[in-house]
Every structure is written in C-alpha cells, then in structure tokens.
C-alpha cells in the first residue's frame, strides 16, 4: 500500500504545484497591467534576455538555414523542383523552426539563469527582505522579466528567421547553384502575412511561457517536495525549469499550430 | 502592546514547531527571544512579519490581525518594519549604496540628492564610511550585518526585527553590532525584537527576555526576573548559559 500512498502524495504535490504556478502567473499578469513600470529594470532585462542572446540566435539561425538549404535542395532536386527551395526554407523557418528554436535557445541561455537567480534570492531570504520592505517581489522582480520576454522573443525570432533565410540562400544559391531570383521569388509568393503572424504569436506565447516556468520554479524553490535548499536545490530547480520549459514549448507549438491553421 | 501573539500554532508537515505561543511586545522597548537552536525562534519572527501564516491563533500588529489584512493594510504595516535577517539578505548583484537606497527609491518620492544624503548618513552612523560602492561579496560578515542594519533603519521604522544579529561573528564584531544597535535605538527610539542565542551578553540590551522552549513561550520577563524565575525551562536555560550562581532563591535555600 506504500506505493499507493506515494502515488497519492505525488498527485497532491503536482496539483498544488500547478495551483501555485497558476496563481503566480495571474499575479504577474495583474502587475503587468498596472503602470508605472521601472524602465531601467526593464532595459536591464531586455539586455540580458534579448541583446545578450543575439549572437547565439544568429549562430543557430545561420546553421539551421544552411542545413535546411542542403536538405531541401537534395529532397526537391529528386522531383526537379529546386526552384521551390526558397519557399521551403522560408515557410519552415517562419512558421516553425524560427519561433521554436529561438525559444529553446533563450530557455537554455536566459531561462536557466532566471531560475537560478530567483532561486538563490529565495534561499538567501532576499525575497523575504523585499516583502518586509513592503516592495512587491512580483512588481520588482517579475514584471521587468515578463515585459522583456514579451518584447525580446518576437524580435529574436525575427532575427533568427532573417539569418536562417540568408543561410539557406548561401548554401542553396552560392554553393548548390539554385537561381537567385527563383529562391526569393518563390519565398515571396508562398509566404503570406498569416505565416509571419503565426510565427510572431508563437514567439510571444513562448516568451511568456519561458519566464513563467523558469521564474516560478525559482520563486517556489523552498516549497519543492524534493527539498529546495542549498546549491543542489537550485541546481535541481534549474534543470527542472529548463526541461519543463522545453517540453512546454513543443506542446504549445503543436496546440497553437492546430488552432491557427 | 505593539505586537501581540495569541495561541499561535504552526506545523511543517507532521512536525509541530509552535504550539500555542502567547507573547506581547511592548512599544519602545527591546524584547529578546532566546532559546536553543531549532526551537522555532526564526519561525516566530516570520509570523510577526507576516511572512508565515499561523495554522491556529492570531498575530496582532497595532491591534490588527496580520493574517486578515488586505494587501494595502499589509503594505502599510510593513512600512513601519525594519528587518535585519540572519544572513543579512543583502541583494548581492547591487552595491552597498543601492542596497540601502532601495527602500527609499521604491517607497518614497525622494530625489536622487536626498536619497544619496540619507544613505551616506546611515552608512556613516553604522561606521561604514567608504564602502558604499562595494558589493556585498566584498564585505566581511560583520560589515554585511551593519549594512543590513543600515538598510533596516533607513526609513526610520517603528519596529525593528533582528534575527540572530551576531551569528557567525567573533566577540569583537558582536560587541560592535550591540554598540551600534544601542546607539541607533537611543537615537530613533524604535521597538526592537531580537532573536538571539547570544546569552548572557544579549541580556544587557534587553528590557524583556522571552524563552521559547517545548514549542511554547515559557515566560517573558525582565532580565532580573528572568534570572530568578522558577520556571524549570528558564531555570535550566539560565544555568546553562550563565552558570549556577544565577538560580532562584528557593533553590539557594
């Protein structure tokens, strides 16, 4: 019967955790809607989440576009449709790969750091100190991070898309000899506003999702059933935040795609 | 009474930490809560700050139940608090100046010049001249505690909570913290609640001493009465920390 007790305890913990995270998100949204905003904190977070991620995004975007160019060329050439390479690269990047890979990169680079930062603040009583100073930790810590996530993810996704398309161009046109005009003309004909809109909506949702999961994992570190104390607790919470964010990004990607198609 | 605890009970999982705590904190005085490690002293102080909610009983601050306060009332109440945490709880990614300036920036409409003047004044009061641009990681344990105290006092609160203010400090640094506490309390006249296990040194600062043992407050008495109390827990504590000379008249006879 012990396994049944453990199963019950785990289910109760899971429901409690989901409840905490939902309340956390609602409190963040309420604070997001009420001005004034601390511009210097928002700029700091935009720098951390956005500007500091640009290099990783350019690098990933370039190689993703190049691989798409290669794979797309060899697949399309079997049907004599090399001219459609631009459409294939553009649509894949703008609708799917751009938002998803950007979000996964930001999770790995910034999301993990956010979880660790908030977790350490929780462990060293800095969050308690904020509350005792009558400073709302949601307003002071979370709102700038959420706003930065909402602003940065669509911008980083756009950079990823553009660099990826150029990467596909370099491989497809410069290395494999696809006609330059057909690469861009095909893309121009097939990519419509709805595709761009879908990509931006996805990246916006992923921005909220990453900050929500990573920040809440750190914020509720002390309530973790597995013990949230010390460096090991922070490390466990960070790993769990990155895994949960990454899985959630893929699940949400499917849900948004199925709703918007 | 500025703070009053009535029948406060708290458990973490199956472990009961507080079991019917009754305690009154008088205004303008220093109340020291003593007890062995793991007796729930820090948990008790967190109830007074509204960071933890009692499973049973009430915590009244200025006559209002802190658990029943709405967000605005809680914020107003906390504006009267200053807290020095056990580990100082300084924000490690910002400088000492910014740490002390934080409550002023977030809670007042003071100009940058006024904030600068006030922060430097408080740092100077706590013998911290010249460290304002350092980061907490560059400070010694004693300096971190003093910065924490400067931050706690910067808004001139009515009640100051000090959770183990001398933990991890040597005798000299501990004396320094007590001296600064004494100086600032004389200047600002705040109510102080100190959680400490630094007996008997802490008795010199106390107007009242409360012993927490067996999950309850065993008595909240003046230092003289505390040392002569017949309560078995208090008697054992006094003997343990001060030696057998301080035992009650009944025992001496």
CSV table of C-alpha atoms in Angstrom, one decimal:
chain,number,residue,atom,x,y,z
A,1,UNK,CA,0.0,0.0,0.0
A,2,UNK,CA,3.0,2.3,0.4
A,3,UNK,CA,3.2,2.8,-3.4
A,4,UNK,CA,-0.4,4.0,-3.3
A,5,UNK,CA,0.4,6.5,-0.6
A,6,UNK,CA,3.4,7.7,-2.6
A,7,UNK,CA,1.3,8.0,-5.7
A,8,UNK,CA,-1.4,10.0,-3.9
A,9,UNK,CA,1.3,12.3,-2.3
A,10,UNK,CA,2.8,12.9,-5.8
A,11,UNK,CA,-0.6,13.7,-7.3
A,12,UNK,CA,-1.4,16.1,-4.4
A,13,UNK,CA,2.0,17.7,-4.9
A,14,UNK,CA,1.5,18.0,-8.6
A,15,UNK,CA,-1.9,19.7,-8.2
A,16,UNK,CA,-0.5,22.0,-5.5
A,17,UNK,CA,2.4,23.0,-7.8
A,18,UNK,CA,0.0,23.7,-10.7
A,19,UNK,CA,-2.1,25.8,-8.4
A,20,UNK,CA,0.9,27.8,-7.2
A,21,UNK,CA,2.1,28.3,-10.7
A,22,UNK,CA,-1.3,29.5,-11.9
A,23,UNK,CA,-1.6,32.0,-9.1
A,24,UNK,CA,1.9,33.1,-9.8
A,25,UNK,CA,1.0,33.8,-13.5
A,26,UNK,CA,-2.2,35.6,-12.5
A,27,UNK,CA,-0.3,37.8,-10.0
A,28,UNK,CA,2.3,38.6,-12.7
A,29,UNK,CA,-0.4,39.5,-15.3
A,30,UNK,CA,-2.2,41.7,-12.8
A,31,UNK,CA,1.0,43.6,-12.0
A,32,UNK,CA,1.9,43.8,-15.7
A,33,UNK,CA,-1.3,45.7,-16.4
A,34,UNK,CA,-0.8,48.3,-13.7
A,35,UNK,CA,1.7,51.1,-14.5
A,36,UNK,CA,4.2,52.7,-13.6
A,37,UNK,CA,7.0,50.5,-14.9
A,38,UNK,CA,10.6,50.7,-13.8
A,39,UNK,CA,12.2,51.4,-17.2
A,40,UNK,CA,15.8,50.9,-16.0
A,41,UNK,CA,14.9,47.4,-14.7
A,42,UNK,CA,13.1,46.6,-18.0
A,43,UNK,CA,16.1,47.8,-20.0
A,44,UNK,CA,18.4,45.6,-17.9
A,45,UNK,CA,16.3,42.6,-18.6
A,46,UNK,CA,15.9,43.4,-22.3
A,47,UNK,CA,19.7,43.5,-22.4
A,48,UNK,CA,20.0,40.2,-20.5
A,49,UNK,CA,17.3,38.2,-22.3
A,50,UNK,CA,17.5,39.9,-25.7
A,51,UNK,CA,20.7,41.7,-26.6
A,52,UNK,CA,22.9,39.1,-24.9
A,53,UNK,CA,21.2,36.3,-26.8
A,54,UNK,CA,21.6,37.8,-30.3
A,55,UNK,CA,24.9,36.1,-31.0
A,56,UNK,CA,23.6,32.6,-30.1
A,57,UNK,CA,20.5,33.3,-32.2
A,58,UNK,CA,22.5,34.5,-35.2
A,59,UNK,CA,24.7,31.4,-35.0
A,60,UNK,CA,21.9,28.9,-34.6
A,61,UNK,CA,19.8,30.7,-37.2
A,62,UNK,CA,22.6,30.6,-39.8
A,63,UNK,CA,23.3,26.9,-39.4
A,64,UNK,CA,19.6,26.0,-39.3
A,65,UNK,CA,19.1,27.8,-42.6
A,66,UNK,CA,22.1,26.2,-44.1
A,67,UNK,CA,21.0,22.7,-43.1
A,68,UNK,CA,17.5,23.5,-44.5
A,69,UNK,CA,19.1,24.7,-47.7
A,70,UNK,CA,21.1,21.5,-48.1
A,71,UNK,CA,18.4,19.0,-47.1
A,72,UNK,CA,15.7,21.0,-49.0
A,73,UNK,CA,17.9,21.0,-52.2
A,74,UNK,CA,18.6,17.3,-52.2
A,75,UNK,CA,14.9,16.4,-51.5
A,76,UNK,CA,13.5,18.9,-54.0
A,77,UNK,CA,16.0,18.0,-56.7
A,78,UNK,CA,14.7,14.5,-56.8
A,79,UNK,CA,11.4,15.9,-58.2
A,80,UNK,CA,13.1,18.6,-60.2
A,81,UNK,CA,11.7,21.4,-58.0
A,82,UNK,CA,14.9,23.1,-56.9
A,83,UNK,CA,13.2,26.4,-57.6
A,84,UNK,CA,10.9,25.8,-54.6
A,85,UNK,CA,13.9,25.9,-52.2
A,86,UNK,CA,13.2,29.5,-51.2
A,87,UNK,CA,9.6,28.7,-50.3
A,88,UNK,CA,10.6,25.6,-48.3
A,89,UNK,CA,13.3,27.4,-46.3
A,90,UNK,CA,11.1,30.5,-45.7
A,91,UNK,CA,8.0,28.6,-44.6
A,92,UNK,CA,9.8,26.2,-42.4
A,93,UNK,CA,11.7,28.9,-40.6
A,94,UNK,CA,8.9,31.5,-40.3
A,95,UNK,CA,6.2,29.1,-39.2
A,96,UNK,CA,8.0,26.5,-37.1
A,97,UNK,CA,11.7,26.4,-36.7
A,98,UNK,CA,12.3,30.2,-36.0
A,99,UNK,CA,10.0,30.5,-33.0
A,100,UNK,CA,10.7,27.1,-31.6
A,101,UNK,CA,14.5,27.1,-31.9
A,102,UNK,CA,14.7,30.7,-30.7
A,103,UNK,CA,12.6,29.8,-27.6
A,104,UNK,CA,14.7,26.7,-26.9
A,105,UNK,CA,17.9,28.8,-27.1
A,106,UNK,CA,16.5,31.5,-24.9
A,107,UNK,CA,15.4,28.9,-22.4
A,108,UNK,CA,18.9,27.4,-22.2
A,109,UNK,CA,20.7,30.8,-22.0
A,110,UNK,CA,18.3,33.1,-20.1
A,111,UNK,CA,15.6,30.9,-18.6
A,112,UNK,CA,18.1,28.8,-16.6
A,113,UNK,CA,19.8,31.9,-15.3
A,114,UNK,CA,16.5,33.5,-14.3
A,115,UNK,CA,15.5,30.3,-12.4
A,116,UNK,CA,18.9,30.2,-10.6
A,117,UNK,CA,18.9,33.9,-9.8
A,118,UNK,CA,15.4,33.9,-8.3
A,119,UNK,CA,16.1,30.6,-6.5
A,120,UNK,CA,19.2,31.9,-4.9
A,121,UNK,CA,17.3,35.1,-3.9
A,122,UNK,CA,14.7,32.8,-2.3
A,123,UNK,CA,17.3,30.7,-0.4
A,124,UNK,CA,19.2,33.7,0.9
A,125,UNK,CA,16.0,35.4,2.1
A,126,UNK,CA,16.3,38.3,-0.4
A,127,UNK,CA,12.7,37.8,-1.5
A,128,UNK,CA,11.6,37.8,2.2
A,129,UNK,CA,13.6,41.0,2.6
A,130,UNK,CA,11.7,42.6,-0.3
A,131,UNK,CA,8.4,41.7,1.2
A,132,UNK,CA,9.4,43.1,4.6
A,133,UNK,CA,10.4,46.4,2.9
A,134,UNK,CA,6.8,46.5,1.5
A,135,UNK,CA,8.2,46.0,-2.0
A,136,UNK,CA,6.1,43.6,-4.1
A,137,UNK,CA,8.5,41.0,-5.5
A,138,UNK,CA,6.1,40.4,-8.4
A,139,UNK,CA,6.3,44.1,-9.3
A,140,UNK,CA,10.0,44.5,-8.6
A,141,UNK,CA,11.4,41.2,-10.0
A,142,UNK,CA,8.9,39.6,-12.3
A,143,UNK,CA,7.3,42.4,-14.3
A,144,UNK,CA,10.5,43.5,-15.9
A,145,UNK,CA,11.4,39.9,-16.8
A,146,UNK,CA,7.9,39.3,-18.3
A,147,UNK,CA,8.0,42.5,-20.3
A,148,UNK,CA,11.5,41.8,-21.6
A,149,UNK,CA,10.4,38.3,-22.6
A,150,UNK,CA,7.3,39.6,-24.4
A,151,UNK,CA,9.4,42.2,-26.2
A,152,UNK,CA,12.5,40.1,-26.9
A,153,UNK,CA,11.2,36.8,-28.1
A,154,UNK,CA,9.4,38.1,-31.3
A,155,UNK,CA,12.5,40.3,-32.1
A,156,UNK,CA,14.9,37.4,-31.6
A,157,UNK,CA,12.7,35.1,-33.7
A,158,UNK,CA,12.7,37.7,-36.5
A,159,UNK,CA,16.5,37.8,-36.4
A,160,UNK,CA,16.6,34.0,-36.5
A,161,UNK,CA,14.3,33.9,-39.5
A,162,UNK,CA,16.2,36.5,-41.5
A,163,UNK,CA,19.6,34.9,-40.7
A,164,UNK,CA,18.2,31.5,-41.4
A,165,UNK,CA,16.9,32.6,-44.8
A,166,UNK,CA,20.3,34.1,-45.7
A,167,UNK,CA,21.9,30.8,-44.5
A,168,UNK,CA,19.7,28.9,-46.9
A,169,UNK,CA,20.5,31.4,-49.6
A,170,UNK,CA,24.3,30.9,-49.2
A,171,UNK,CA,24.0,27.1,-49.4
A,172,UNK,CA,21.2,26.9,-52.0
A,173,UNK,CA,22.3,29.7,-54.3
A,174,UNK,CA,26.0,30.2,-53.8
A,175,UNK,CA,27.1,26.5,-53.2
A,176,UNK,CA,24.4,24.4,-55.0
A,177,UNK,CA,23.6,26.8,-57.8
A,178,UNK,CA,19.9,27.4,-57.3
A,179,UNK,CA,18.7,30.5,-59.2
A,180,UNK,CA,18.9,33.6,-57.0
A,181,UNK,CA,15.7,35.1,-58.4
A,182,UNK,CA,13.7,31.9,-58.0
A,183,UNK,CA,14.9,31.5,-54.4
A,184,UNK,CA,13.5,34.9,-53.3
A,185,UNK,CA,10.5,34.9,-55.8
A,186,UNK,CA,9.3,31.5,-54.6
A,187,UNK,CA,9.5,32.7,-51.0
A,188,UNK,CA,7.8,36.0,-51.8
A,189,UNK,CA,4.9,34.1,-53.5
A,190,UNK,CA,4.4,31.4,-50.8
A,191,UNK,CA,5.0,33.2,-47.5
A,192,UNK,CA,1.8,35.2,-46.6
A,193,UNK,CA,1.1,37.5,-43.7
A,194,UNK,CA,-0.7,34.7,-41.8
A,195,UNK,CA,2.6,32.8,-41.7
A,196,UNK,CA,4.5,35.7,-40.2
A,197,UNK,CA,1.7,36.4,-37.8
A,198,UNK,CA,1.6,32.8,-36.7
A,199,UNK,CA,5.4,32.9,-36.0
A,200,UNK,CA,5.1,36.1,-34.0
A,201,UNK,CA,2.2,34.8,-31.9
A,202,UNK,CA,4.1,31.7,-31.2
A,203,UNK,CA,7.2,33.5,-30.1
A,204,UNK,CA,5.1,35.9,-27.9
A,205,UNK,CA,3.5,32.9,-26.2
A,206,UNK,CA,6.9,31.2,-25.8
A,207,UNK,CA,8.3,34.4,-24.2
A,208,UNK,CA,5.6,34.3,-21.5
A,209,UNK,CA,5.9,30.5,-21.1
A,210,UNK,CA,9.7,30.6,-20.5
A,211,UNK,CA,9.6,33.4,-18.0
A,212,UNK,CA,6.6,32.0,-16.2
A,213,UNK,CA,8.0,28.5,-15.8
A,214,UNK,CA,11.6,29.5,-15.0
A,215,UNK,CA,10.8,32.4,-12.6
A,216,UNK,CA,8.1,30.4,-10.8
A,217,UNK,CA,10.4,27.4,-10.3
A,218,UNK,CA,12.9,29.7,-8.6
A,219,UNK,CA,10.3,31.6,-6.7
A,220,UNK,CA,8.8,28.4,-5.1
A,221,UNK,CA,12.1,26.7,-4.6
A,222,UNK,CA,11.5,26.5,-0.8
A,223,UNK,CA,8.3,24.6,-1.4
A,224,UNK,CA,9.8,21.9,-3.6
A,225,UNK,CA,9.0,18.4,-2.3
A,226,UNK,CA,12.4,17.1,-3.2
A,227,UNK,CA,14.0,19.8,-1.0
A,228,UNK,CA,14.9,23.2,-2.4
A,229,UNK,CA,17.8,24.1,-0.1
A,230,UNK,CA,21.3,24.9,-0.9
A,231,UNK,CA,23.2,24.8,-4.2
A,232,UNK,CA,21.8,21.3,-5.0
A,233,UNK,CA,18.2,22.6,-4.6
A,234,UNK,CA,18.9,25.5,-7.0
A,235,UNK,CA,20.6,23.2,-9.5
A,236,UNK,CA,17.6,20.7,-9.4
A,237,UNK,CA,15.1,23.5,-9.8
A,238,UNK,CA,17.1,25.0,-12.8
A,239,UNK,CA,17.3,21.6,-14.5
A,240,UNK,CA,13.6,21.0,-14.0
A,241,UNK,CA,12.7,24.5,-15.2
A,242,UNK,CA,14.7,24.1,-18.4
A,243,UNK,CA,13.2,20.6,-19.1
A,244,UNK,CA,9.6,21.7,-18.3
A,245,UNK,CA,10.0,24.9,-20.5
A,246,UNK,CA,11.4,23.0,-23.4
A,247,UNK,CA,8.7,20.3,-23.3
A,248,UNK,CA,6.0,23.0,-22.9
A,249,UNK,CA,7.4,24.9,-25.9
A,250,UNK,CA,6.9,21.9,-28.1
A,251,UNK,CA,3.5,21.1,-26.7
A,252,UNK,CA,2.3,24.7,-27.1
A,253,UNK,CA,3.8,24.8,-30.6
A,254,UNK,CA,1.5,21.9,-31.6
A,255,UNK,CA,-1.5,23.5,-29.9
A,256,UNK,CA,-1.0,27.0,-31.4
A,257,UNK,CA,-0.4,25.5,-34.9
A,258,UNK,CA,-3.5,23.3,-34.7
A,259,UNK,CA,-5.6,26.3,-33.6
A,260,UNK,CA,-4.2,28.7,-36.2
A,261,UNK,CA,-4.1,26.5,-39.3
B,1,UNK,CA,1.4,46.4,23.2
B,2,UNK,CA,2.5,47.0,19.6
B,3,UNK,CA,2.6,43.3,18.7
B,4,UNK,CA,0.6,40.5,20.4
B,5,UNK,CA,0.6,36.8,19.6
B,6,UNK,CA,-2.4,34.8,20.8
B,7,UNK,CA,-2.3,31.0,20.8
B,8,UNK,CA,-0.1,30.8,17.6
B,9,UNK,CA,0.4,27.2,16.3
B,10,UNK,CA,2.5,26.2,13.3
B,11,UNK,CA,3.4,22.9,11.8
B,12,UNK,CA,5.6,22.0,8.8
B,13,UNK,CA,4.2,18.7,7.5
B,14,UNK,CA,3.9,16.4,10.5
B,15,UNK,CA,6.4,18.4,12.6
B,16,UNK,CA,4.8,20.9,15.1
B,17,UNK,CA,7.1,23.9,15.6
B,18,UNK,CA,5.0,26.3,17.6
B,19,UNK,CA,2.2,25.1,19.9
B,20,UNK,CA,0.1,27.8,21.5
B,21,UNK,CA,2.5,30.8,21.6
B,22,UNK,CA,1.3,33.8,23.6
B,23,UNK,CA,3.6,36.8,23.6
B,24,UNK,CA,3.2,40.6,23.9
B,25,UNK,CA,5.8,43.0,22.6
B,26,UNK,CA,5.7,46.4,24.4
B,27,UNK,CA,6.2,49.6,22.4
B,28,UNK,CA,9.5,51.4,22.6
B,29,UNK,CA,11.2,48.5,24.4
B,30,UNK,CA,13.7,45.8,23.5
B,31,UNK,CA,12.3,42.3,23.7
B,32,UNK,CA,14.8,39.5,23.2
B,33,UNK,CA,13.6,36.0,22.3
B,34,UNK,CA,16.0,33.3,23.3
B,35,UNK,CA,16.0,29.6,23.1
B,36,UNK,CA,18.0,26.6,21.8
B,37,UNK,CA,18.6,26.1,18.1
B,38,UNK,CA,15.6,24.6,16.3
B,39,UNK,CA,13.1,25.8,18.8
B,40,UNK,CA,11.2,28.0,16.2
B,41,UNK,CA,12.6,31.5,17.1
B,42,UNK,CA,13.0,32.5,13.4
B,43,UNK,CA,9.6,30.9,12.6
B,44,UNK,CA,8.1,33.0,15.3
B,45,UNK,CA,9.6,36.3,14.0
B,46,UNK,CA,8.4,35.4,10.4
B,47,UNK,CA,4.9,35.2,11.8
B,48,UNK,CA,5.2,38.7,13.2
B,49,UNK,CA,6.4,39.9,9.8
B,50,UNK,CA,3.5,38.2,8.0
B,51,UNK,CA,5.9,36.0,6.0
B,52,UNK,CA,4.3,32.9,7.5
B,53,UNK,CA,0.7,32.3,8.5
B,54,UNK,CA,-0.3,30.6,11.7
B,55,UNK,CA,-2.2,27.3,11.4
B,56,UNK,CA,-4.1,28.5,14.5
B,57,UNK,CA,-4.2,31.7,16.7
B,58,UNK,CA,-3.6,35.3,15.8
B,59,UNK,CA,-0.7,37.8,15.4
B,60,UNK,CA,-1.9,41.3,16.1
B,61,UNK,CA,0.1,44.3,15.0
B,62,UNK,CA,-1.2,47.5,16.3
B,63,UNK,CA,-4.4,45.6,17.2
B,64,UNK,CA,-4.9,44.3,13.6
B,65,UNK,CA,-4.6,40.6,12.7
B,66,UNK,CA,-1.8,40.4,10.2
B,67,UNK,CA,-3.2,37.3,8.5
B,68,UNK,CA,-6.6,39.1,7.9
B,69,UNK,CA,-5.0,42.3,6.5
B,70,UNK,CA,-5.6,43.1,2.8
B,71,UNK,CA,-2.6,43.9,0.5
B,72,UNK,CA,-2.8,47.6,1.2
B,73,UNK,CA,-3.0,47.2,5.0
B,74,UNK,CA,-0.1,44.7,5.0
B,75,UNK,CA,2.0,47.1,2.9
B,76,UNK,CA,1.2,50.0,5.3
B,77,UNK,CA,2.0,47.8,8.3
B,78,UNK,CA,5.3,46.7,6.8
B,79,UNK,CA,6.3,50.3,6.1
B,80,UNK,CA,6.7,50.5,9.9
B,81,UNK,CA,9.1,47.5,9.9
B,82,UNK,CA,12.8,47.3,9.6
B,83,UNK,CA,14.3,43.8,9.4
B,84,UNK,CA,17.9,42.5,9.8
B,85,UNK,CA,17.9,38.9,8.6
B,86,UNK,CA,20.1,36.2,9.9
B,87,UNK,CA,22.3,36.2,6.8
B,88,UNK,CA,21.7,39.9,6.2
B,89,UNK,CA,19.8,39.1,3.0
B,90,UNK,CA,21.6,41.8,1.0
B,91,UNK,CA,21.0,41.9,-2.7
B,92,UNK,CA,24.3,40.6,-4.0
B,93,UNK,CA,24.1,41.9,-7.5
B,94,UNK,CA,23.9,45.6,-6.4
B,95,UNK,CA,26.3,47.8,-4.4
B,96,UNK,CA,26.0,48.6,-0.7
B,97,UNK,CA,24.8,52.1,-1.6
B,98,UNK,CA,22.0,50.6,-3.8
B,99,UNK,CA,21.1,48.1,-1.2
B,100,UNK,CA,20.5,50.8,1.4
B,101,UNK,CA,18.9,53.1,-1.1
B,102,UNK,CA,16.4,50.5,-2.4
B,103,UNK,CA,13.6,51.1,0.2
B,104,UNK,CA,14.0,54.9,-0.4
B,105,UNK,CA,13.7,54.5,-4.2
B,106,UNK,CA,10.8,52.1,-4.1
B,107,UNK,CA,8.8,53.6,-1.2
B,108,UNK,CA,9.4,57.3,-1.1
B,109,UNK,CA,9.4,60.2,-3.6
B,110,UNK,CA,12.8,61.5,-2.5
B,111,UNK,CA,15.1,63.0,-5.1
B,112,UNK,CA,18.4,61.4,-6.0
B,113,UNK,CA,20.3,64.0,-4.0
B,114,UNK,CA,18.1,63.4,-0.9
B,115,UNK,CA,18.5,59.7,-1.2
B,116,UNK,CA,22.3,60.0,-1.5
B,117,UNK,CA,22.4,62.2,1.6
B,118,UNK,CA,20.2,59.9,3.6
B,119,UNK,CA,22.1,56.7,2.6
B,120,UNK,CA,25.5,58.1,3.3
B,121,UNK,CA,24.2,59.5,6.6
B,122,UNK,CA,23.0,56.0,7.6
B,123,UNK,CA,26.2,54.3,6.5
B,124,UNK,CA,28.2,56.8,8.5
B,125,UNK,CA,26.1,56.2,11.6
B,126,UNK,CA,27.0,52.5,11.3
B,127,UNK,CA,30.7,53.2,10.8
B,128,UNK,CA,30.5,52.1,7.1
B,129,UNK,CA,32.1,55.2,5.5
B,130,UNK,CA,33.8,54.5,2.2
B,131,UNK,CA,32.2,51.1,1.5
B,132,UNK,CA,29.2,52.4,-0.5
B,133,UNK,CA,30.5,51.3,-3.9
B,134,UNK,CA,31.5,47.8,-2.8
B,135,UNK,CA,29.4,44.7,-3.4
B,136,UNK,CA,28.1,42.5,-0.5
B,137,UNK,CA,30.5,39.7,-1.6
B,138,UNK,CA,33.5,42.1,-0.9
B,139,UNK,CA,32.4,42.7,2.7
B,140,UNK,CA,33.2,40.8,5.9
B,141,UNK,CA,30.4,39.1,7.9
B,142,UNK,CA,30.3,42.0,10.4
B,143,UNK,CA,30.1,44.6,7.7
B,144,UNK,CA,27.3,42.8,5.9
B,145,UNK,CA,25.3,42.8,9.2
B,146,UNK,CA,25.9,46.5,9.6
B,147,UNK,CA,24.8,47.2,6.0
B,148,UNK,CA,21.7,45.1,6.7
B,149,UNK,CA,21.1,47.2,9.8
B,150,UNK,CA,21.6,50.4,7.8
B,151,UNK,CA,19.0,49.2,5.3
B,152,UNK,CA,16.6,48.2,8.1
B,153,UNK,CA,16.9,51.7,9.6
B,154,UNK,CA,17.0,53.8,6.5
B,155,UNK,CA,13.2,54.5,6.6
B,156,UNK,CA,13.3,55.1,10.4
B,157,UNK,CA,10.9,52.3,11.2
B,158,UNK,CA,8.8,52.0,14.4
B,159,UNK,CA,9.6,48.3,14.9
B,160,UNK,CA,13.0,46.7,14.1
B,161,UNK,CA,13.4,42.9,14.0
B,162,UNK,CA,16.9,41.5,14.4
B,163,UNK,CA,17.1,37.8,13.6
B,164,UNK,CA,20.3,36.4,15.2
B,165,UNK,CA,22.3,39.7,14.6
B,166,UNK,CA,25.6,38.3,15.8
B,167,UNK,CA,25.6,34.8,14.4
B,168,UNK,CA,28.9,33.9,12.8
B,169,UNK,CA,30.7,37.0,14.2
B,170,UNK,CA,33.6,37.0,16.7
B,171,UNK,CA,33.3,38.6,20.1
B,172,UNK,CA,34.7,41.9,18.9
B,173,UNK,CA,32.3,42.2,16.0
B,174,UNK,CA,29.4,41.1,18.1
B,175,UNK,CA,30.1,43.8,20.6
B,176,UNK,CA,30.3,46.3,17.7
B,177,UNK,CA,26.8,45.2,16.5
B,178,UNK,CA,25.4,45.6,20.0
B,179,UNK,CA,27.0,49.0,20.4
B,180,UNK,CA,25.6,50.2,17.1
B,181,UNK,CA,22.2,48.8,18.0
B,182,UNK,CA,22.3,50.6,21.3
B,183,UNK,CA,23.3,53.8,19.6
B,184,UNK,CA,20.6,53.7,16.9
B,185,UNK,CA,17.9,52.7,19.3
B,186,UNK,CA,18.8,55.6,21.6
B,187,UNK,CA,18.6,57.9,18.6
B,188,UNK,CA,15.4,56.7,16.9
B,189,UNK,CA,13.6,55.1,19.9
B,190,UNK,CA,12.2,52.2,17.9
B,191,UNK,CA,10.7,49.0,19.4
B,192,UNK,CA,13.1,46.1,19.0
B,193,UNK,CA,12.5,42.4,18.7
B,194,UNK,CA,15.7,40.5,18.8
B,195,UNK,CA,16.0,36.7,18.2
B,196,UNK,CA,19.3,35.5,19.7
B,197,UNK,CA,21.1,32.7,21.4
B,198,UNK,CA,23.9,35.0,22.5
B,199,UNK,CA,23.0,34.8,26.2
B,200,UNK,CA,24.0,36.2,28.6
B,201,UNK,CA,25.5,39.1,26.6
B,202,UNK,CA,22.2,40.0,25.0
B,203,UNK,CA,20.6,40.4,28.4
B,204,UNK,CA,22.3,43.7,28.8
B,205,UNK,CA,20.4,45.1,25.9
B,206,UNK,CA,17.0,43.6,26.8
B,207,UNK,CA,14.1,45.2,28.6
B,208,UNK,CA,12.3,41.8,28.4
B,209,UNK,CA,13.5,38.3,27.7
B,210,UNK,CA,11.2,35.6,26.4
B,211,UNK,CA,12.3,32.0,26.4
B,212,UNK,CA,10.9,29.7,23.7
B,213,UNK,CA,11.2,26.0,24.7
B,214,UNK,CA,9.0,23.0,24.1
B,215,UNK,CA,7.2,24.9,21.3
B,216,UNK,CA,5.9,27.5,23.8
B,217,UNK,CA,6.9,30.8,25.4
B,218,UNK,CA,7.9,29.8,28.9
B,219,UNK,CA,7.9,33.4,30.2
B,220,UNK,CA,8.5,37.0,29.0
B,221,UNK,CA,10.3,38.7,32.0
B,222,UNK,CA,12.7,41.5,32.8
B,223,UNK,CA,16.3,40.3,32.9
B,224,UNK,CA,16.3,40.3,36.7
B,225,UNK,CA,13.1,38.3,37.0
B,226,UNK,CA,14.2,36.0,34.2
B,227,UNK,CA,17.4,35.1,36.0
B,228,UNK,CA,15.4,34.3,39.2
B,229,UNK,CA,12.5,32.6,37.6
B,230,UNK,CA,11.2,29.2,39.0
B,231,UNK,CA,10.1,28.0,35.6
B,232,UNK,CA,12.1,24.8,35.0
B,233,UNK,CA,12.9,25.6,31.4
B,234,UNK,CA,14.0,29.2,32.2
B,235,UNK,CA,16.0,27.9,35.2
B,236,UNK,CA,17.7,25.3,33.1
B,237,UNK,CA,18.4,27.9,30.4
B,238,UNK,CA,19.9,30.4,32.9
B,239,UNK,CA,22.1,27.7,34.5
B,240,UNK,CA,23.2,26.5,31.1
B,241,UNK,CA,24.1,30.0,29.8
B,242,UNK,CA,25.1,31.9,33.0
B,243,UNK,CA,26.3,29.2,35.5
B,244,UNK,CA,24.7,28.0,38.7
B,245,UNK,CA,25.2,31.3,40.6
B,246,UNK,CA,22.1,32.7,38.9
B,247,UNK,CA,19.4,30.4,40.4
B,248,UNK,CA,16.3,31.3,42.2
B,249,UNK,CA,16.1,32.0,45.9
B,250,UNK,CA,14.1,28.8,46.6
B,251,UNK,CA,16.9,26.7,45.2
B,252,UNK,CA,19.6,28.6,47.0
B,253,UNK,CA,17.9,27.9,50.3
